mmCIF file of N, CA and C in Angstrom:
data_model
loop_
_atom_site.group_PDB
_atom_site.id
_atom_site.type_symbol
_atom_site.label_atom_id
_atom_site.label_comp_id
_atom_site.label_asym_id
_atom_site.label_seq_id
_atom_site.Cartn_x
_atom_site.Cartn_y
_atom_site.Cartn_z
ATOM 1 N N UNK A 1 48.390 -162.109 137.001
ATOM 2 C CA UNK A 1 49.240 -162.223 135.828
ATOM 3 C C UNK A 1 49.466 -160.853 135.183
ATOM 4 N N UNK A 2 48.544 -160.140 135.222
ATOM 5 C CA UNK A 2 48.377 -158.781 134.543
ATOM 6 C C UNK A 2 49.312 -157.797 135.172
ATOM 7 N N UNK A 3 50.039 -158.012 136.434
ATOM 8 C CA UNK A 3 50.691 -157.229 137.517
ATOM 9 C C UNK A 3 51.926 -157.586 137.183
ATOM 10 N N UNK A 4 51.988 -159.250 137.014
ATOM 11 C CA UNK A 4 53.287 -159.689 136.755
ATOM 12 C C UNK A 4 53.959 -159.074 135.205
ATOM 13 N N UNK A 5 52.978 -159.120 134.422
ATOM 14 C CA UNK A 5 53.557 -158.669 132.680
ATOM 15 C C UNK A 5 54.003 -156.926 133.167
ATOM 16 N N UNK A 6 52.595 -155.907 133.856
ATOM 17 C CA UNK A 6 53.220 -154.607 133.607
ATOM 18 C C UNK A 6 54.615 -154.372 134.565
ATOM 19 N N UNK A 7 55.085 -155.669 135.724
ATOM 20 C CA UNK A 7 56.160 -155.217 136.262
ATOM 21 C C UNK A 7 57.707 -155.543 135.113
ATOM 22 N N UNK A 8 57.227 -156.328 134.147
ATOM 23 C CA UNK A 8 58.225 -157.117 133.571
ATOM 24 C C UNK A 8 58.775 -155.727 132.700
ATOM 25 N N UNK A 9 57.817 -154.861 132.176
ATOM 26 C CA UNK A 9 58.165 -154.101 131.317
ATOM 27 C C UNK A 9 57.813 -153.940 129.772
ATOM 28 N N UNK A 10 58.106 -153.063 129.337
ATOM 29 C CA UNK A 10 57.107 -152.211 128.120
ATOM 30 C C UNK A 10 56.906 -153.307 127.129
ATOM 31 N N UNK A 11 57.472 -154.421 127.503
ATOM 32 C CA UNK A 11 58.016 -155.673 126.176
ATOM 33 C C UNK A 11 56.316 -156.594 126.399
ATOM 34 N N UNK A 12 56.131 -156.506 127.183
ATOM 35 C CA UNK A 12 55.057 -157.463 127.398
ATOM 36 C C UNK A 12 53.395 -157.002 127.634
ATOM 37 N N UNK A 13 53.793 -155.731 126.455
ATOM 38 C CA UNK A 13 52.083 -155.159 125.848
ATOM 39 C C UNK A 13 51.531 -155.923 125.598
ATOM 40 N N UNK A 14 51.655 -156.691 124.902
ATOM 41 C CA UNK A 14 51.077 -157.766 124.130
ATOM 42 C C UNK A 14 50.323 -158.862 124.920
ATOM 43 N N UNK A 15 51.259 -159.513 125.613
ATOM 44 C CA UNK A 15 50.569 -159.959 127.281
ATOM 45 C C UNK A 15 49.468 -159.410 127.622
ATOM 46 N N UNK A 16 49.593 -157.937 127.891
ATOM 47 C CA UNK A 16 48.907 -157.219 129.156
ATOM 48 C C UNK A 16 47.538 -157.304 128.005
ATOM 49 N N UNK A 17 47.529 -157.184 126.782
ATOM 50 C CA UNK A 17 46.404 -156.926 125.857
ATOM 51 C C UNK A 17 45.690 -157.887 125.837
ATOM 52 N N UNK A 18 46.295 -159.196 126.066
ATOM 53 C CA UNK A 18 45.852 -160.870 125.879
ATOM 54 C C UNK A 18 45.471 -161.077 126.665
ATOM 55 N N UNK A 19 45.521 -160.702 128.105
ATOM 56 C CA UNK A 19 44.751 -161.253 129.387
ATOM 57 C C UNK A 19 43.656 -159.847 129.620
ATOM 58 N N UNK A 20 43.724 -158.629 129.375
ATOM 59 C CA UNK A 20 42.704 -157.841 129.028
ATOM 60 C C UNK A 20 41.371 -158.622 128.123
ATOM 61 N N UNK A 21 41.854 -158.917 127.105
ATOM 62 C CA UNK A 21 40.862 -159.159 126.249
ATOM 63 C C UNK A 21 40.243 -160.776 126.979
ATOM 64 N N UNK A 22 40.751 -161.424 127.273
ATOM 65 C CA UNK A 22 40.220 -162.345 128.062
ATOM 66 C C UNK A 22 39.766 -162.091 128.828
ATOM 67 N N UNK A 23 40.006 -161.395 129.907
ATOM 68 C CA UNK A 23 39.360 -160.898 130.512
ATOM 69 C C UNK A 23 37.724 -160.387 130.612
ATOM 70 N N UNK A 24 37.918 -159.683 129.633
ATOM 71 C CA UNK A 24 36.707 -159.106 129.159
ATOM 72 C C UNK A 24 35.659 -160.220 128.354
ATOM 73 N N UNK A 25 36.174 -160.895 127.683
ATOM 74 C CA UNK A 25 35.457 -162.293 127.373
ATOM 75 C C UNK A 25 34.569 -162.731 128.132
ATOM 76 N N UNK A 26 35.413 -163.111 129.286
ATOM 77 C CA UNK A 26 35.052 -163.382 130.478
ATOM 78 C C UNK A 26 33.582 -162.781 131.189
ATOM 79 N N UNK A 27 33.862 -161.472 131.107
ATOM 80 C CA UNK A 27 32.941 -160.975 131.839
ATOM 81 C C UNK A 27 31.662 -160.849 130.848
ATOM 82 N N UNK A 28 31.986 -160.480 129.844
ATOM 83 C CA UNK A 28 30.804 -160.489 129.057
ATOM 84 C C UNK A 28 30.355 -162.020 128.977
ATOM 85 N N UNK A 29 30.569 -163.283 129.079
ATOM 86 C CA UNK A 29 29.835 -164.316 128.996
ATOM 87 C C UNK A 29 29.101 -164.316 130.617
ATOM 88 N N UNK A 30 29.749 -163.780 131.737
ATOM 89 C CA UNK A 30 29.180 -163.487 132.915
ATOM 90 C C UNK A 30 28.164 -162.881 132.808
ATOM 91 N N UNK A 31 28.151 -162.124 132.525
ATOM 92 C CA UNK A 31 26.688 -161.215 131.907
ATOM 93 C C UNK A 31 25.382 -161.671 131.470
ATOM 94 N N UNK A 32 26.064 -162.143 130.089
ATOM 95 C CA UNK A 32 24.812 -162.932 129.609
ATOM 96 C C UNK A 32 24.099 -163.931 130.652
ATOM 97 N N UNK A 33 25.080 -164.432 131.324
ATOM 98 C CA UNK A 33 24.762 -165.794 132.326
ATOM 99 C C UNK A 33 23.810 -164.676 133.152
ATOM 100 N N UNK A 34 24.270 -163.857 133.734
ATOM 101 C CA UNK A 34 23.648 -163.393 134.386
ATOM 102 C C UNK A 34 22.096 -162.315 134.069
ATOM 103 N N UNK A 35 22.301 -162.118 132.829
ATOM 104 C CA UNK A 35 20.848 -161.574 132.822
ATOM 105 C C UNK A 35 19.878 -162.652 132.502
ATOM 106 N N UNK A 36 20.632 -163.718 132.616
ATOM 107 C CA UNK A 36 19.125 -165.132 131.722
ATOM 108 C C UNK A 36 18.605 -164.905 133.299
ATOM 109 N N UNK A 37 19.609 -164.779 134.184
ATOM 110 C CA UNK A 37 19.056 -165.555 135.799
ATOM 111 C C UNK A 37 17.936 -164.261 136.118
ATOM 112 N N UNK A 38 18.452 -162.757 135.718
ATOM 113 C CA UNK A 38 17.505 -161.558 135.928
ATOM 114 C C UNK A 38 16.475 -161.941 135.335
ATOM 115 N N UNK A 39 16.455 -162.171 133.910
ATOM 116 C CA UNK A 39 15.366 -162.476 133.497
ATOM 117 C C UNK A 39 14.365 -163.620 133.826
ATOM 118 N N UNK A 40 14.426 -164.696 134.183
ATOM 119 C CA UNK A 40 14.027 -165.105 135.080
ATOM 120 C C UNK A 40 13.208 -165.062 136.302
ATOM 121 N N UNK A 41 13.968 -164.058 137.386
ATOM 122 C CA UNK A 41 13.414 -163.806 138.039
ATOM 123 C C UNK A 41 12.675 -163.123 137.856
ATOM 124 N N UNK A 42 12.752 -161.838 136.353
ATOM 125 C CA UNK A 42 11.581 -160.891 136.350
ATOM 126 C C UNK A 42 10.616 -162.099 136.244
ATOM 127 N N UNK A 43 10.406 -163.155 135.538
ATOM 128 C CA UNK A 43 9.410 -164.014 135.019
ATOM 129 C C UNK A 43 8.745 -164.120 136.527
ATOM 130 N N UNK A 44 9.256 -164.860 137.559
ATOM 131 C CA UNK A 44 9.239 -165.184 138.644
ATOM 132 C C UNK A 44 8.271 -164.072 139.279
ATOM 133 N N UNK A 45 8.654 -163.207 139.650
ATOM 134 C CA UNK A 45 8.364 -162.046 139.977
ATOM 135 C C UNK A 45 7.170 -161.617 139.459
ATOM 136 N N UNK A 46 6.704 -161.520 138.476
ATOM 137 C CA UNK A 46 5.334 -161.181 137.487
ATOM 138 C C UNK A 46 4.080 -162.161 138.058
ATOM 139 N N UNK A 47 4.611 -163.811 137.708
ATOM 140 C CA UNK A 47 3.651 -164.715 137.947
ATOM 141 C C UNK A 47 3.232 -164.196 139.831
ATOM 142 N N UNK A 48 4.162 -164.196 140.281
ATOM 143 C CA UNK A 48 3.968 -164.123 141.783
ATOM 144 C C UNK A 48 2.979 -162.740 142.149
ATOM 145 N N UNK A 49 3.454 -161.945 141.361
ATOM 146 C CA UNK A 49 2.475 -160.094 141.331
ATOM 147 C C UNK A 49 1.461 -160.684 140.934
ATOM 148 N N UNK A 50 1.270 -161.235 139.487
ATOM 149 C CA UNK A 50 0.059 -161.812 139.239
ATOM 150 C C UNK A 50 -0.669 -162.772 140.165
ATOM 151 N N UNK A 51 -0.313 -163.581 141.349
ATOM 152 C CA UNK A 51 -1.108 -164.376 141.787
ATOM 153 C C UNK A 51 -1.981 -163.782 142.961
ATOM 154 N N UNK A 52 -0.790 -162.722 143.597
ATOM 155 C CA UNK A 52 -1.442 -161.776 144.870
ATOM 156 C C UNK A 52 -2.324 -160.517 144.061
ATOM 157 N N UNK A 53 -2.356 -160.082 143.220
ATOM 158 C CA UNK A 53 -3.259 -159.590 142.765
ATOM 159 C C UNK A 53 -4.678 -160.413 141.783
ATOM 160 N N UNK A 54 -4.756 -161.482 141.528
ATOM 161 C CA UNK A 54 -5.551 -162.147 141.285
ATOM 162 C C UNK A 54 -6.267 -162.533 142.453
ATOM 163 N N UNK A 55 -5.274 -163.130 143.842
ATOM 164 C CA UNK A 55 -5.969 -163.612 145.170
ATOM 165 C C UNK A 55 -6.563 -162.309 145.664
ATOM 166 N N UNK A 56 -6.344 -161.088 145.608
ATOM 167 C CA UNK A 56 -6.671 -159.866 145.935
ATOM 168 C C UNK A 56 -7.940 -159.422 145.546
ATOM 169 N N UNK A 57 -8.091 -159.798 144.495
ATOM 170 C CA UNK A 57 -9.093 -159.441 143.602
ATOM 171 C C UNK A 57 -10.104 -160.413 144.340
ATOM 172 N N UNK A 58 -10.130 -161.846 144.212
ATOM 173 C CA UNK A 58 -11.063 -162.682 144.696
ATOM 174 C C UNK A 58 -11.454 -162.308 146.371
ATOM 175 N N UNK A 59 -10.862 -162.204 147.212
ATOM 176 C CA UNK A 59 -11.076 -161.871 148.283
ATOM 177 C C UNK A 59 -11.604 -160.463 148.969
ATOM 178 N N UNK A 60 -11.957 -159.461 147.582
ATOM 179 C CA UNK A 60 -12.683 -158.675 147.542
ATOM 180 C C UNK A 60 -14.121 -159.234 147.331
ATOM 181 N N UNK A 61 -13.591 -159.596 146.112
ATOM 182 C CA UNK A 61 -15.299 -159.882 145.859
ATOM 183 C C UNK A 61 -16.134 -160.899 146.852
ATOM 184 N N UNK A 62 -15.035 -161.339 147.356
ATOM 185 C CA UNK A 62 -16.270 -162.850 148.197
ATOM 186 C C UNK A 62 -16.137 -161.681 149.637
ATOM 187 N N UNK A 63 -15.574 -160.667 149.571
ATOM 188 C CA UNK A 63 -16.224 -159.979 151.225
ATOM 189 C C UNK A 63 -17.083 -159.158 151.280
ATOM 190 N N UNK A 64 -17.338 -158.170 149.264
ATOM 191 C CA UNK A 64 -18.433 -157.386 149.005
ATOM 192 C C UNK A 64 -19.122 -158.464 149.039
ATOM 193 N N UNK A 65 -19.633 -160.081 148.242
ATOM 194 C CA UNK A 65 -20.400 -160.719 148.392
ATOM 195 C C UNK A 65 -21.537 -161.086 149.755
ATOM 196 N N UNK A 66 -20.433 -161.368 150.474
ATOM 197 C CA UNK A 66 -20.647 -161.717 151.952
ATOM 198 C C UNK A 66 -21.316 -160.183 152.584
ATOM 199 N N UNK A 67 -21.273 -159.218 152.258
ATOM 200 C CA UNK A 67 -21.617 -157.769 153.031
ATOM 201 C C UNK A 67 -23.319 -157.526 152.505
ATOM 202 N N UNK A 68 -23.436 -158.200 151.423
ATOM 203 C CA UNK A 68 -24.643 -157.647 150.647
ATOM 204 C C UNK A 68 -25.620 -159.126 150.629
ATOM 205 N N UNK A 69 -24.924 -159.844 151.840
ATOM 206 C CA UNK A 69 -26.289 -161.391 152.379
ATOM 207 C C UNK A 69 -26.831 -160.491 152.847
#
């Protein structure tokens, strides 16, 4: 649409400003959508660091355990 207004001519600024700004609407609600999902995954991501370093941790100690029968 934006191709069609700047071929029409200088008359249809107004147009080209109206689907700009929508545009941009647009993307900024994309955004937001999209950092809930980043954020998220950081969540995701943490618990999961946290579980291999918690299992990490335990499987040290039960092999120093096991070394010092």
């Amino acid at each position: 649409r934006f191709m069609a207004l700047t071929r029409q001519g200088e008359h249809t600024i107004r147009g080209r400003v109206d689907v700009l700004v929508a545009h941009r609407a647009e993307l900024l609600s994309t955004l937001e959508r999209l950092r809930g999902h980043l954020a998220a995954l950081d969540h995701k991501i943490g618990v999961y660091t946290a579980a291999l370093e918690t299992t990490a941790l335990e499987t040290t100690a039960l092999e120093t355990e096991k070394e010092s029968v």
